[in-house]
Amino acid sequence: MSNKARRGAIGLRQFLDLDEQQDWIEGKADLGDADARSELLEQRFKYAARVEKLLQRLQAQEVLDVLGLYGANRIPMPRRTEREYWSVSCLPSTSDKPLVRVNASWMELFTLYADGEGIRSRFIVHLSDFTDDSSVMQDRLDEAFLEGAVAAPEDVSHYFPRGADIFIVNVRGAASTRPFMGSNRVLRAIRRFNLTHMNRGRNAYQASHCYGIADYMIGD
């Protein structure tokens, strides 16, 4: 990696300079990763019962399949950055009752919920990646793209939380989540948002990281 990535930098700038990060966002660079994961066995055992509980849910296979897609190429150097810069929680005890949630820094990145016998996905991204002029103006949202990126237009919804360049997309069902995630535009948007927050420093949710679920994201 470039020697522009300085030891004194925070976040992923320690490993990747901004040009390398941009190349990864655009799919022009295949980042190297650690050969092995750094694992806390006590923490793996702490959440093992939750993993087993999730695996008994009707949605389990869809959850694992979608997480595998998300972890495959939407988190930079997932082995090297696991837990310290991103984490995944299993059946977290929050009021919205998610099945799994991926975080970085202080920010939620991606969440899966039960929706009947299926799933519903929530993506948090930059609004500017989904406007037709790359602005942060809500009235420039490219709704035609959103509706065309899923199996049926009624499967996608969105809202604008606080913040100048933040956007939340909800997608209903694995049959729509997969093509949505498979869009090159969405892939770049997810990568850019994830890098934004992984660059802010260490992950605040390290203690809730579930290695048993991360196995499916990383491919172990």
CSV table of C-alpha atoms in Angstrom, one decimal:
chain,number,residue,atom,x,y,z
A,1,MET,CA,0.0,0.0,0.0
A,2,SER,CA,1.1,3.6,-0.6
A,3,ASN,CA,3.4,5.2,1.8
A,4,LYS,CA,1.0,8.2,1.7
A,5,ALA,CA,-1.1,6.2,4.2
A,6,ARG,CA,0.6,7.5,7.4
A,7,ARG,CA,0.9,5.8,10.7
A,8,GLY,CA,-0.4,8.9,12.5
A,9,ALA,CA,-3.6,9.0,10.5
A,10,ILE,CA,-7.0,7.9,12.0
A,11,GLY,CA,-9.3,5.3,10.5
A,12,LEU,CA,-8.5,3.5,7.3
A,13,ARG,CA,-6.1,6.3,6.3
A,14,GLN,CA,-3.6,4.3,8.3
A,15,PHE,CA,-3.8,1.6,5.7
A,16,LEU,CA,-5.1,3.3,2.5
A,17,ASP,CA,-4.5,6.8,1.2
A,18,LEU,CA,-7.5,8.6,-0.3
A,19,ASP,CA,-6.6,7.7,-3.9
A,20,GLU,CA,-6.5,4.0,-3.0
A,21,GLN,CA,-9.8,4.4,-1.2
A,22,GLN,CA,-11.4,6.1,-4.3
A,23,ASP,CA,-10.1,3.4,-6.6
A,24,TRP,CA,-11.7,0.8,-4.3
A,25,ILE,CA,-15.0,2.7,-4.4
A,26,GLU,CA,-14.9,2.7,-8.2
A,27,GLY,CA,-13.9,-1.0,-8.4
A,28,LYS,CA,-10.5,-0.2,-9.8
A,29,ALA,CA,-8.5,-1.7,-6.9
A,30,ASP,CA,-8.6,-5.1,-5.3
A,31,LEU,CA,-7.4,-4.4,-1.7
A,32,GLY,CA,-5.2,-6.8,0.1
A,33,ASP,CA,-6.4,-8.2,3.4
A,34,ALA,CA,-5.0,-10.0,6.4
A,35,ASP,CA,-4.5,-13.8,6.0
A,36,ALA,CA,-6.0,-14.5,9.4
A,37,ARG,CA,-8.6,-12.8,11.7
A,38,SER,CA,-7.7,-11.5,15.1
A,39,GLU,CA,-10.4,-13.0,17.3
A,40,LEU,CA,-11.5,-12.8,21.0
A,41,LEU,CA,-12.7,-16.3,21.9
A,42,GLU,CA,-14.5,-15.0,25.0
A,43,GLN,CA,-16.6,-12.7,22.8
A,44,ARG,CA,-17.3,-15.4,20.3
A,45,PHE,CA,-18.7,-17.6,23.1
A,46,LYS,CA,-20.6,-14.7,24.6
A,47,TYR,CA,-22.9,-14.4,21.5
A,48,ALA,CA,-23.0,-18.0,20.5
A,49,ALA,CA,-26.5,-18.6,21.9
A,50,ARG,CA,-27.8,-15.6,19.9
A,51,VAL,CA,-26.3,-17.1,16.7
A,52,GLU,CA,-28.1,-20.4,17.4
A,53,LYS,CA,-31.3,-18.5,18.1
A,54,LEU,CA,-31.0,-16.6,14.8
A,55,LEU,CA,-30.3,-19.8,12.9
A,56,GLN,CA,-33.6,-21.2,14.1
A,57,ARG,CA,-35.5,-18.3,12.6
A,58,LEU,CA,-37.5,-18.7,9.3
A,59,GLN,CA,-35.4,-15.9,7.8
A,60,ALA,CA,-32.1,-17.4,8.8
A,61,GLN,CA,-30.9,-18.5,5.3
A,62,GLU,CA,-31.9,-15.3,3.6
A,63,VAL,CA,-30.2,-13.3,6.3
A,64,LEU,CA,-27.0,-15.2,5.9
A,65,ASP,CA,-27.1,-15.0,2.1
A,66,VAL,CA,-27.6,-11.3,2.1
A,67,LEU,CA,-24.9,-10.7,4.7
A,68,GLY,CA,-22.5,-12.8,2.6
A,69,LEU,CA,-23.2,-10.5,-0.3
A,70,TYR,CA,-22.7,-7.4,1.9
A,71,GLY,CA,-19.5,-8.6,3.5
A,72,ALA,CA,-17.9,-9.9,0.2
A,73,ASN,CA,-17.0,-6.5,-1.3
A,74,ARG,CA,-18.7,-3.7,0.6
A,75,ILE,CA,-16.4,-3.5,3.6
A,76,PRO,CA,-12.7,-2.7,2.8
A,77,MET,CA,-10.2,-5.3,4.1
A,78,PRO,CA,-12.9,-7.0,6.3
A,79,ARG,CA,-10.4,-9.3,8.1
A,80,ARG,CA,-8.0,-6.6,8.9
A,81,THR,CA,-10.7,-4.1,10.0
A,82,GLU,CA,-13.0,-6.6,11.7
A,83,ARG,CA,-14.3,-5.4,15.1
A,84,GLU,CA,-12.0,-2.4,15.4
A,85,TYR,CA,-13.4,-0.6,12.4
A,86,TRP,CA,-16.7,-2.4,11.7
A,87,SER,CA,-18.9,-4.9,13.6
A,88,VAL,CA,-22.0,-6.9,13.2
A,89,SER,CA,-24.4,-7.6,16.0
A,90,CYS,CA,-26.8,-10.5,16.2
A,91,LEU,CA,-30.3,-10.0,17.6
A,92,PRO,CA,-29.3,-6.7,19.3
A,93,SER,CA,-31.5,-5.6,22.2
A,94,THR,CA,-32.9,-2.4,20.6
A,95,SER,CA,-36.5,-1.3,20.3
A,96,ASP,CA,-36.7,-1.9,16.6
A,97,LYS,CA,-35.9,-5.6,17.1
A,98,PRO,CA,-33.4,-6.2,14.2
A,99,LEU,CA,-32.1,-9.6,13.2
A,100,VAL,CA,-28.6,-8.3,12.5
A,101,ARG,CA,-27.0,-4.8,12.3
A,102,VAL,CA,-23.6,-3.7,10.8
A,103,ASN,CA,-22.0,-0.6,12.4
A,104,ALA,CA,-18.9,1.5,12.0
A,105,SER,CA,-17.7,4.3,14.2
A,106,TRP,CA,-20.9,5.6,15.9
A,107,MET,CA,-23.0,4.9,12.8
A,108,GLU,CA,-25.4,2.1,11.7
A,109,LEU,CA,-24.5,1.0,8.1
A,110,PHE,CA,-26.9,-1.8,7.3
A,111,THR,CA,-29.7,-3.6,9.2
A,112,LEU,CA,-31.9,-6.7,8.4
A,113,TYR,CA,-35.3,-7.1,10.0
A,114,ALA,CA,-37.9,-9.9,9.9
A,115,ASP,CA,-40.8,-9.1,7.6
A,116,GLY,CA,-43.3,-11.9,8.0
A,117,GLU,CA,-41.4,-15.0,7.0
A,118,GLY,CA,-39.0,-12.9,4.9
A,119,ILE,CA,-36.7,-10.0,5.5
A,120,ARG,CA,-36.5,-6.2,5.1
A,121,SER,CA,-33.3,-4.4,4.6
A,122,ARG,CA,-32.3,-0.9,5.7
A,123,PHE,CA,-29.3,0.8,4.0
A,124,ILE,CA,-27.9,4.1,5.2
A,125,VAL,CA,-26.0,6.0,2.5
A,126,HIS,CA,-25.1,9.4,1.2
A,127,LEU,CA,-28.0,11.2,-0.4
A,128,SER,CA,-25.7,12.7,-3.0
A,129,ASP,CA,-25.2,9.2,-4.5
A,130,PHE,CA,-28.9,9.0,-5.2
A,131,THR,CA,-29.7,12.4,-6.6
A,132,ASP,CA,-29.7,13.0,-10.4
A,133,ASP,CA,-27.1,15.8,-10.1
A,134,SER,CA,-25.0,14.5,-7.1
A,135,SER,CA,-26.3,17.3,-5.0
A,136,VAL,CA,-27.7,17.0,-1.4
A,137,MET,CA,-31.1,18.4,-2.5
A,138,GLN,CA,-34.0,16.1,-1.5
A,139,ASP,CA,-36.1,17.2,-4.5
A,140,ARG,CA,-33.3,15.9,-6.8
A,141,LEU,CA,-33.7,12.4,-5.6
A,142,ASP,CA,-33.6,9.9,-8.5
A,143,GLU,CA,-36.7,8.0,-7.6
A,144,ALA,CA,-36.9,6.3,-11.0
A,145,PHE,CA,-33.5,4.7,-10.3
A,146,LEU,CA,-34.6,3.4,-6.9
A,147,GLU,CA,-37.8,1.9,-8.2
A,148,GLY,CA,-35.9,0.3,-11.1
A,149,ALA,CA,-33.2,-1.2,-8.9
A,150,VAL,CA,-35.7,-3.6,-7.2
A,151,ALA,CA,-37.9,-6.4,-8.3
A,152,ALA,CA,-41.1,-4.3,-7.8
A,153,PRO,CA,-41.4,-0.6,-7.2
A,154,GLU,CA,-43.5,-1.1,-4.1
A,155,ASP,CA,-40.6,-3.0,-2.5
A,156,VAL,CA,-38.5,0.2,-2.0
A,157,SER,CA,-39.2,3.2,0.3
A,158,HIS,CA,-37.0,5.9,1.7
A,159,TYR,CA,-36.8,8.8,4.1
A,160,PHE,CA,-34.5,11.7,4.9
A,161,PRO,CA,-33.1,11.7,8.4
A,162,ARG,CA,-31.3,14.7,9.9
A,163,GLY,CA,-28.0,15.6,8.2
A,164,ALA,CA,-27.1,17.3,5.0
A,165,ASP,CA,-25.9,14.2,3.1
A,166,ILE,CA,-27.6,11.2,4.6
A,167,PHE,CA,-30.3,9.0,3.2
A,168,ILE,CA,-32.1,5.8,4.3
A,169,VAL,CA,-33.4,3.2,1.9
A,170,ASN,CA,-35.7,0.4,3.0
A,171,VAL,CA,-36.0,-2.7,0.7
A,172,ARG,CA,-38.6,-5.4,1.3
A,173,GLY,CA,-37.7,-9.0,0.6
A,174,ALA,CA,-34.6,-10.8,-0.4
A,175,ALA,CA,-35.8,-10.9,-4.0
A,176,SER,CA,-35.5,-7.1,-4.2
A,177,THR,CA,-32.5,-6.7,-1.8
A,178,ARG,CA,-30.2,-8.9,-4.0
A,179,PRO,CA,-30.7,-6.9,-7.2
A,180,PHE,CA,-30.6,-3.6,-5.3
A,181,MET,CA,-27.2,-4.5,-3.8
A,182,GLY,CA,-26.1,-5.8,-7.2
A,183,SER,CA,-26.4,-2.5,-8.9
A,184,ASN,CA,-23.0,-0.8,-9.5
A,185,ARG,CA,-24.4,2.5,-8.4
A,186,VAL,CA,-25.6,1.1,-5.1
A,187,LEU,CA,-22.3,-0.8,-4.7
A,188,ARG,CA,-20.3,2.4,-5.0
A,189,ALA,CA,-22.7,4.3,-2.7
A,190,ILE,CA,-22.5,1.6,0.0
A,191,ARG,CA,-18.7,1.6,-0.3
A,192,ARG,CA,-18.4,5.4,-0.1
A,193,PHE,CA,-20.7,5.6,3.0
A,194,ASN,CA,-18.9,2.8,4.8
A,195,LEU,CA,-15.5,4.3,4.1
A,196,THR,CA,-16.7,7.7,5.4
A,197,HIS,CA,-17.5,6.2,8.8
A,198,MET,CA,-14.7,3.8,9.0
A,199,ASN,CA,-12.4,6.7,8.5
A,200,ARG,CA,-13.7,8.5,11.5
A,201,GLY,CA,-11.8,6.2,13.9
A,202,ARG,CA,-12.3,3.1,16.0
A,203,ASN,CA,-15.7,1.4,16.0
A,204,ALA,CA,-17.8,2.3,19.1
A,205,TYR,CA,-19.7,-1.1,18.9
A,206,GLN,CA,-16.7,-3.5,19.3
A,207,ALA,CA,-18.2,-5.1,22.4
A,208,SER,CA,-21.3,-6.2,20.5
A,209,HIS,CA,-19.4,-7.7,17.6
A,210,CYS,CA,-20.6,-11.3,16.9
A,211,TYR,CA,-17.9,-13.4,15.4
A,212,GLY,CA,-20.3,-16.2,14.7
A,213,ILE,CA,-22.3,-14.0,12.3
A,214,ALA,CA,-19.2,-12.3,10.9
A,215,ASP,CA,-18.0,-15.8,9.8
A,216,TYR,CA,-20.8,-15.7,7.2
A,217,MET,CA,-19.9,-12.2,6.1
A,218,ILE,CA,-16.2,-12.9,5.7
A,219,GLY,CA,-16.6,-16.4,4.3
A,220,ASP,CA,-15.1,-18.5,7.1
